Short mmCIF file of C-alpha atoms in Angstrom, two decimals:
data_model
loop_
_atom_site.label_atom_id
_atom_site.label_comp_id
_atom_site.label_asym_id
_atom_site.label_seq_id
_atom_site.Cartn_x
_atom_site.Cartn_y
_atom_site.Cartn_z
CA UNK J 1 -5.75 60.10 40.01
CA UNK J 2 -6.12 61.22 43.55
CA UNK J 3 -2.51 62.85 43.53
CA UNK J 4 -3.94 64.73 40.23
CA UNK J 5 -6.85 66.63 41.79
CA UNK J 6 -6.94 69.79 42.01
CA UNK J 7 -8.77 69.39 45.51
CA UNK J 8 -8.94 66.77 48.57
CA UNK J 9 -11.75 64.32 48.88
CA UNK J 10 -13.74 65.24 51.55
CA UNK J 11 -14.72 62.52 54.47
CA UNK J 12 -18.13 61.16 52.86
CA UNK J 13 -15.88 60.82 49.59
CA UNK J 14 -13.29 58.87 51.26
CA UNK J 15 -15.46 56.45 53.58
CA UNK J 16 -17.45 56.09 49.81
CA UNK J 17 -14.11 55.34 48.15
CA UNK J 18 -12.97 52.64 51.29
CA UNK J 19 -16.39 50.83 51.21
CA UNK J 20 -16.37 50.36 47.65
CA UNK J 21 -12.54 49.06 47.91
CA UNK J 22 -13.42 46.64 50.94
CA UNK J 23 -16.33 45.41 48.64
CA UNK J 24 -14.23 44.51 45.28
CA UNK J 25 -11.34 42.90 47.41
CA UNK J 26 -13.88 40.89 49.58
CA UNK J 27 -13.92 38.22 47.07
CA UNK J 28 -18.35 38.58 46.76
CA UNK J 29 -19.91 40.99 44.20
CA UNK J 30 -20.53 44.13 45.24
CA UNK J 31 -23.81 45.92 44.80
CA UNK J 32 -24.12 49.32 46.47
CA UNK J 33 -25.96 52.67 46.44
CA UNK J 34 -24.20 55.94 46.70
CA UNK J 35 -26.70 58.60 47.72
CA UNK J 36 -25.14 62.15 48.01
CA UNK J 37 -26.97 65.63 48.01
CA UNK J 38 -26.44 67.43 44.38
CA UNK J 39 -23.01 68.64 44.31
CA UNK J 40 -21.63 66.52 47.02
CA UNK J 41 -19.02 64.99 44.48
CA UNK J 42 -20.49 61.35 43.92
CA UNK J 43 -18.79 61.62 40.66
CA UNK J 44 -15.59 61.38 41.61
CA UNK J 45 -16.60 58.27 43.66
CA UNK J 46 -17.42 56.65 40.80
CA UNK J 47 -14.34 57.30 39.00
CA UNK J 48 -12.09 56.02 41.33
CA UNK J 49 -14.45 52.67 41.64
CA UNK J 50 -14.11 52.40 37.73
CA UNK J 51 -10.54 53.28 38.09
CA UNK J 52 -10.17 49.99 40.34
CA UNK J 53 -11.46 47.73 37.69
CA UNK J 54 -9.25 49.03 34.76
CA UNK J 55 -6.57 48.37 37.22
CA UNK J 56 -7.02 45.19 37.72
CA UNK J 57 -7.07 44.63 33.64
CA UNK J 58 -11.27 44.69 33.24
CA UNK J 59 -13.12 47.45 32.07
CA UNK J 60 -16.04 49.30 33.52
CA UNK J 61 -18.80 51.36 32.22
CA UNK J 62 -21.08 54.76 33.68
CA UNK J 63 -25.00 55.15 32.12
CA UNK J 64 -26.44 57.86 32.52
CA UNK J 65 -29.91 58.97 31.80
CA UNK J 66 -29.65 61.89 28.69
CA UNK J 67 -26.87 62.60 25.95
CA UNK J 68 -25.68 65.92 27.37
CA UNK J 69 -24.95 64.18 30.58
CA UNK J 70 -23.00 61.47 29.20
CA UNK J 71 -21.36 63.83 26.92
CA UNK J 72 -20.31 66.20 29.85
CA UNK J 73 -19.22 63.42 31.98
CA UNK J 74 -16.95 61.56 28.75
CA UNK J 75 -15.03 65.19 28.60
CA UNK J 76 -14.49 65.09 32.46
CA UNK J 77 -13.89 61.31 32.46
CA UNK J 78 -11.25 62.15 29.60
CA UNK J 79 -9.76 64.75 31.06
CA UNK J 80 -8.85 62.69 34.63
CA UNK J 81 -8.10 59.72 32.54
CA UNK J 82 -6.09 60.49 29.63
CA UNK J 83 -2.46 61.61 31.64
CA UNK J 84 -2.94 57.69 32.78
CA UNK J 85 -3.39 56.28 30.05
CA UNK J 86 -6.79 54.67 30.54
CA UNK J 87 -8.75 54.70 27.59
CA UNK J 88 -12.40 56.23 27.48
CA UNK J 89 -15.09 55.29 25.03
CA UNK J 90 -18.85 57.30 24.34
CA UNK J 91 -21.61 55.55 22.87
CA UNK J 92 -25.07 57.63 22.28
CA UNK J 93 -28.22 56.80 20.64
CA UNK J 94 -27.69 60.23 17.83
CA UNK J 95 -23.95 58.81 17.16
CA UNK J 96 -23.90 58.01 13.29
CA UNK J 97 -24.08 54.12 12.63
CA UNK J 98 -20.53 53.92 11.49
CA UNK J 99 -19.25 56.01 14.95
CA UNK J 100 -21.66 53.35 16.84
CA UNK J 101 -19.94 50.26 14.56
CA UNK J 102 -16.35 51.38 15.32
CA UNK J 103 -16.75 52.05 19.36
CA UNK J 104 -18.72 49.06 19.34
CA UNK J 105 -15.61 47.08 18.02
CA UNK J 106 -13.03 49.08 19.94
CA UNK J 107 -15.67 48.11 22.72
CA UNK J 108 -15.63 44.02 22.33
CA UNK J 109 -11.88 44.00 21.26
CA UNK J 110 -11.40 45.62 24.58
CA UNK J 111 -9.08 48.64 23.58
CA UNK J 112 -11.64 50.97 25.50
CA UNK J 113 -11.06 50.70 29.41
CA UNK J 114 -13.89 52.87 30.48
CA UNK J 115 -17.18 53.48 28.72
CA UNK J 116 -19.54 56.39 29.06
CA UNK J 117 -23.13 56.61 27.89
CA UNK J 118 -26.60 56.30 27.73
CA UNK J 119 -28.99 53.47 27.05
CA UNK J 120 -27.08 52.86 24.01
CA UNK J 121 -24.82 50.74 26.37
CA UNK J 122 -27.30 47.82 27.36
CA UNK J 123 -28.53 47.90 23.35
CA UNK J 124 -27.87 43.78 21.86
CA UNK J 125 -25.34 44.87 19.30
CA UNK J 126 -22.89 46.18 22.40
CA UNK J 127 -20.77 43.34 23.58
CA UNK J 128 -17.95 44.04 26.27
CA UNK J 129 -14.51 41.86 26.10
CA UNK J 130 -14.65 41.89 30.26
CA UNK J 131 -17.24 43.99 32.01
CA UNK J 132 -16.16 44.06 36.27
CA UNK J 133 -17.71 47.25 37.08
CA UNK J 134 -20.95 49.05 36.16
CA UNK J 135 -22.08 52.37 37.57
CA UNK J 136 -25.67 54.05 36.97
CA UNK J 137 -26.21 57.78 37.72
CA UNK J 138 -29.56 59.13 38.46
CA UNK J 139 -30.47 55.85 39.00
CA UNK J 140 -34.23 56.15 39.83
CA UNK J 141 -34.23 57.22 36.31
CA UNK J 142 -34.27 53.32 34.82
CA UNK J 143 -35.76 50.59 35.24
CA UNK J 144 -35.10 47.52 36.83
CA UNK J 145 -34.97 45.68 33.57
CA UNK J 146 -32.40 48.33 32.14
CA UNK J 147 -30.60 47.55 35.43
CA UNK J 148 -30.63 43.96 34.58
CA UNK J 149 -29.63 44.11 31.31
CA UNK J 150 -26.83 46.64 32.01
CA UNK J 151 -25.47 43.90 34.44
CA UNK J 152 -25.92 40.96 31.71
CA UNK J 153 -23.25 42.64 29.85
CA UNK J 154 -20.45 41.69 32.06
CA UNK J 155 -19.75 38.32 33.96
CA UNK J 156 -20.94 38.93 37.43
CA UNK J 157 -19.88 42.76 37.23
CA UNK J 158 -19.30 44.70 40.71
CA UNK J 159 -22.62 47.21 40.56
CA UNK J 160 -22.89 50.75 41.72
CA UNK J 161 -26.14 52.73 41.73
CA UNK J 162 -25.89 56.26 42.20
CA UNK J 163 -28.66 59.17 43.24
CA UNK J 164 -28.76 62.69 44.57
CA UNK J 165 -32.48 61.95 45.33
CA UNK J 166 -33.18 61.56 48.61
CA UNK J 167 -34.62 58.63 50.19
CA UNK J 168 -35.31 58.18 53.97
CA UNK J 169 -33.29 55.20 55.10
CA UNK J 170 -36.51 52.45 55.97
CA UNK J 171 -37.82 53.05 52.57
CA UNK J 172 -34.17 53.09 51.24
CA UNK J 173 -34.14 49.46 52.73
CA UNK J 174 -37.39 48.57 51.24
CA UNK J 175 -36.58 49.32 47.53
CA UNK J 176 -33.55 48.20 47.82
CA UNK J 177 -32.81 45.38 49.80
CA UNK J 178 -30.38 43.83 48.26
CA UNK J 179 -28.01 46.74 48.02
CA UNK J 180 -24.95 48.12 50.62
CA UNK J 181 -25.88 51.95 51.00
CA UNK J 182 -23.18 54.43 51.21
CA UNK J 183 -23.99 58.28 52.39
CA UNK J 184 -21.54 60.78 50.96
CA UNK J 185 -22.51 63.61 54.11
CA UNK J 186 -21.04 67.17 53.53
CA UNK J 187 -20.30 69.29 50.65
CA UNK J 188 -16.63 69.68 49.45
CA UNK J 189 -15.45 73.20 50.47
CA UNK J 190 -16.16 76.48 49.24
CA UNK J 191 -19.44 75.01 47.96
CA UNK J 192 -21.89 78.03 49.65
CA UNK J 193 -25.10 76.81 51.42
CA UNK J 194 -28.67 77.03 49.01
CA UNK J 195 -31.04 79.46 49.70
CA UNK J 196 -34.68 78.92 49.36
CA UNK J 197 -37.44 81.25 49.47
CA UNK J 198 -41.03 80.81 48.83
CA UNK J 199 -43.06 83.64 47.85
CA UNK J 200 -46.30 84.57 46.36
CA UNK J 201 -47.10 86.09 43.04
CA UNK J 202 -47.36 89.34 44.45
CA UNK J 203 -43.54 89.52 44.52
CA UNK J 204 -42.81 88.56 41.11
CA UNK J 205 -41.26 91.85 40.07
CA UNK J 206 -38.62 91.69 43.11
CA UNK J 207 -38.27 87.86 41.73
CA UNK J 208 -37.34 88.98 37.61
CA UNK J 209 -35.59 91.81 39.13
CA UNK J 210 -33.06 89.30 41.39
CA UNK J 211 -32.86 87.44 38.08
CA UNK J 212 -31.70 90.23 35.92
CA UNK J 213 -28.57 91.08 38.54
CA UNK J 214 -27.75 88.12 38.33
CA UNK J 215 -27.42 87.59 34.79
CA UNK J 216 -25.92 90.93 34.45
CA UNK J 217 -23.19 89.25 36.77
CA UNK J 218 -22.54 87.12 33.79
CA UNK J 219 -24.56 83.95 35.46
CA UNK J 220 -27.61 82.30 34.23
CA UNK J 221 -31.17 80.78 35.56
CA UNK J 222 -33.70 78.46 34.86
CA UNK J 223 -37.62 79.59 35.61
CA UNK J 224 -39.28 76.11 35.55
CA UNK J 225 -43.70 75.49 34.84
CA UNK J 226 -45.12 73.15 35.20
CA UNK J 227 -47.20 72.88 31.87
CA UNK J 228 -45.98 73.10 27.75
CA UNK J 229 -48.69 75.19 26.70
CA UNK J 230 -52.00 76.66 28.26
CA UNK J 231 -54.97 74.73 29.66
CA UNK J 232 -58.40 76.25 29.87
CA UNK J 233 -59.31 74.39 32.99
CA UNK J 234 -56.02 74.64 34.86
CA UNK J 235 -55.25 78.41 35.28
CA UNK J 236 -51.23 77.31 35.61
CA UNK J 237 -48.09 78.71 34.10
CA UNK J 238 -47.50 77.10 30.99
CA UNK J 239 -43.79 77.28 28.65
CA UNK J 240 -44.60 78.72 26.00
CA UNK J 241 -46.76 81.89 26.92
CA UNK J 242 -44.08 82.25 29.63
CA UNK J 243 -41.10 82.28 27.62
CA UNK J 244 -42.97 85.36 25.20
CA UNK J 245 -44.01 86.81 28.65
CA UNK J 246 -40.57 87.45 29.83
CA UNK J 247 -38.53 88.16 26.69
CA UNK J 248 -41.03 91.30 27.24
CA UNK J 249 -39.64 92.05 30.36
CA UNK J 250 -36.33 91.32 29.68
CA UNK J 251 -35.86 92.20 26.50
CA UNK J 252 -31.80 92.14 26.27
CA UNK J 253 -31.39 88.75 27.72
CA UNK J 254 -31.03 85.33 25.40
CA UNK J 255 -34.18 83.44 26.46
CA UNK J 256 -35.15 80.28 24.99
CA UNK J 257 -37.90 77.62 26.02
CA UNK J 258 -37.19 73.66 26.13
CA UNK J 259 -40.05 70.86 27.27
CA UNK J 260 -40.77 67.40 26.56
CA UNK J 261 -42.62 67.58 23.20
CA UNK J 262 -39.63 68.85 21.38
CA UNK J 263 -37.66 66.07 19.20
CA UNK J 264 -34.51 64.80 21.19
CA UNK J 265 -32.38 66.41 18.71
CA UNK J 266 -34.36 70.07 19.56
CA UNK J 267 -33.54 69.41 23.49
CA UNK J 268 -30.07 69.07 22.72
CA UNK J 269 -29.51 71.58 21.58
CA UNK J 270 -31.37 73.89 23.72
CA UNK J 271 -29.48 72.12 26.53
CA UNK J 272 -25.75 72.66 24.90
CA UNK J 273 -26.73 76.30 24.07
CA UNK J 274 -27.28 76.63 27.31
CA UNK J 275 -24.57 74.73 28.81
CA UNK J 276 -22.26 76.76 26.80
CA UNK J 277 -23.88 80.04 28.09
CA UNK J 278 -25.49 81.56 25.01
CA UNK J 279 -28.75 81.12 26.49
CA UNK J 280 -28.92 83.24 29.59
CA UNK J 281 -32.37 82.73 31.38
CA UNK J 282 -33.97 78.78 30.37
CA UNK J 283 -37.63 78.66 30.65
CA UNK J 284 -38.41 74.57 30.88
CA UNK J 285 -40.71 71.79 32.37
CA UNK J 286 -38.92 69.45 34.00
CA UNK J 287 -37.10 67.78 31.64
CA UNK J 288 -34.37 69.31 32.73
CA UNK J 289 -34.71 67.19 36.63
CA UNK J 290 -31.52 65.26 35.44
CA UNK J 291 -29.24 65.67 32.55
CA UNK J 292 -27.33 69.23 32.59
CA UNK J 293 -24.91 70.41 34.65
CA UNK J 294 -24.28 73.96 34.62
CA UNK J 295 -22.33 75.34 37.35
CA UNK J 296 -22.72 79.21 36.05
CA UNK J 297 -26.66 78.74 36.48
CA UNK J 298 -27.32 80.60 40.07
CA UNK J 299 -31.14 81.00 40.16
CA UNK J 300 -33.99 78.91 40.23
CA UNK J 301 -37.32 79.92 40.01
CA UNK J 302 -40.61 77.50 40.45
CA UNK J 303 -43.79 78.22 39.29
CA UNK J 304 -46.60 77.33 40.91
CA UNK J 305 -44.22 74.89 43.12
CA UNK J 306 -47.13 72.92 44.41
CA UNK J 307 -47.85 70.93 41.16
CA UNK J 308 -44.31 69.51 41.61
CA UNK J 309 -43.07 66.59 44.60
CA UNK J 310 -40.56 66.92 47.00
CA UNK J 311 -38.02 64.50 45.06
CA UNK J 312 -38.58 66.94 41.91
CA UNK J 313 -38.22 69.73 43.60
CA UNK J 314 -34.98 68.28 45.04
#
């Protein structure tokens, strides 16, 4: 796997990779936390720890919190995996009963090494034929009980938690005692340095101005509110007067809106659209926090950024 990347790991990655090799060998269960700042490649991390179980003849299994995510990860996973030969599985809440049958039994009979998915995974019906590793990403986004169900499947699975959201070390400890932390520090090369900029509303046309060059540029951007729909009482931005607001002002742009009320199937969508780049400028609450990647996205604008906390923001 390493020998097929198209990059090096970068020191984080491969004191991440060591610790969770010195765990599984150790002869004890491992349970560890991989915190990493967005794109500091905890991905990869996990691959390579769910790479060690399918070598050892188990299988392992990555949930993640929303359907695009797990789908975007199962094409990555399949693209690292299939010149090995390891076998990758998806299982989703929207697949159609017969898709969720037939993994399910390729599942149990053990002819998938590595599955990817959502919540689906911890459902009753989903038996595993041996379950050694199990990785959650975003993993402030479940529950403990999801997290204890998850590790039910499997006989004493190895457990790694990941999250980009950052958490000072003391209270790190406190939530989670029982876990090893690792700290993936650095970003892989090339990866250029975020810059932030608070401003008032004053210098909103400079702001839709920086957005149009950069969509011209063939890049995208999110402009995130922090309400659906407008409030009497709470003179805020809301979604959907937002999204009319700037299709005036940039009327050749693709500009859609996506929040929280929408049906699953709706947010999908919106989200693969724009994953795929035929929406250009995304106007959402923030249900977007976790669940797309989209590298071509360059700008992010806030409204009213003091409705939202520092881990959100993140």
């Amino acid at each position: 796997l390493l020998e097929n990347l198209p990059y090096e790991l970068t020191e984080g990655q491969k004191q991440a990779v060591d610790e969770i090799a010195a765990d599984v060998s150790s002869g004890f269960v491992m349970n560890r936390l991989i915190q990493g700042d967005v794109g500091s490649g905890k991905t990869i991390v996990a691959q390579i720890a769910l790479l060690i179980a399918v070598e050892q003849g188990h299988q392992g299994a990555i949930m993640v919190p929303t359907e695009v995510l797990a789908e975007q990860h199962y094409e990555t996973f399949c693209e690292m995996f299939d010149p090995l030969q390891v076998r990758v599985g998806l299982l989703t809440g929207s697949m159609t009963a017969a898709a969720k049958r037939d993994m399910q039994a390729q599942i149990a009979a053990g002819e998938i090494d590595i599955v990817v998915g959502t919540q689906a995974l911890i459902q009753d019906k989903v038996e595993y034929k041996d379950l050694a590793m199990i990785v959650t990403d975003e993993q402030h986004r479940f529950g403990v009980r999801q997290r204890e169900s998850f590790y039910a499947k499997g006989h004493t699975p190895h457990m790694l938690v990941m999250s980009a959201t950052p958490i000072p070390r003391t209270l790190a400890i406190i939530l989670y005692g029982e876990l090893d932390i690792s700290v993936i520090k650095g970003l892989p090369k090339g990866r250029l340095p975020i810059q932030n900029c608070v401003v008032d509303t004053g210098y909103r046309p400079q702001s839709y101005r920086f957005i149009e060059k950069e969509v011209e540029k063939g890049h995208q951007a999110y402009v995130i509110c922090p309400m659906v729909e407008e409030n009497e009482e709470l003179e805020l931005e809301n979604v959907t007067d937002y999204t009319e607001k700037l299709k005036g002002i940039l009327p050749e742009f693709q500009i859609s809106c996506l929040h929280g009320k929408m049906k699953p199937k709706e947010k999908n969508e919106i989200m693969e659209a724009f994953a795929d780049g035929q929406i250009q400028i995304l106007v959402s609450t923030t249900v977007i926090e976790v669940g797309i990647n989209v590298p071509n996205a360059t700008v992010m604008m806030v409204e009213n950024a003091e409705r939202f906390g520092l881990a959100q923001l993140h």
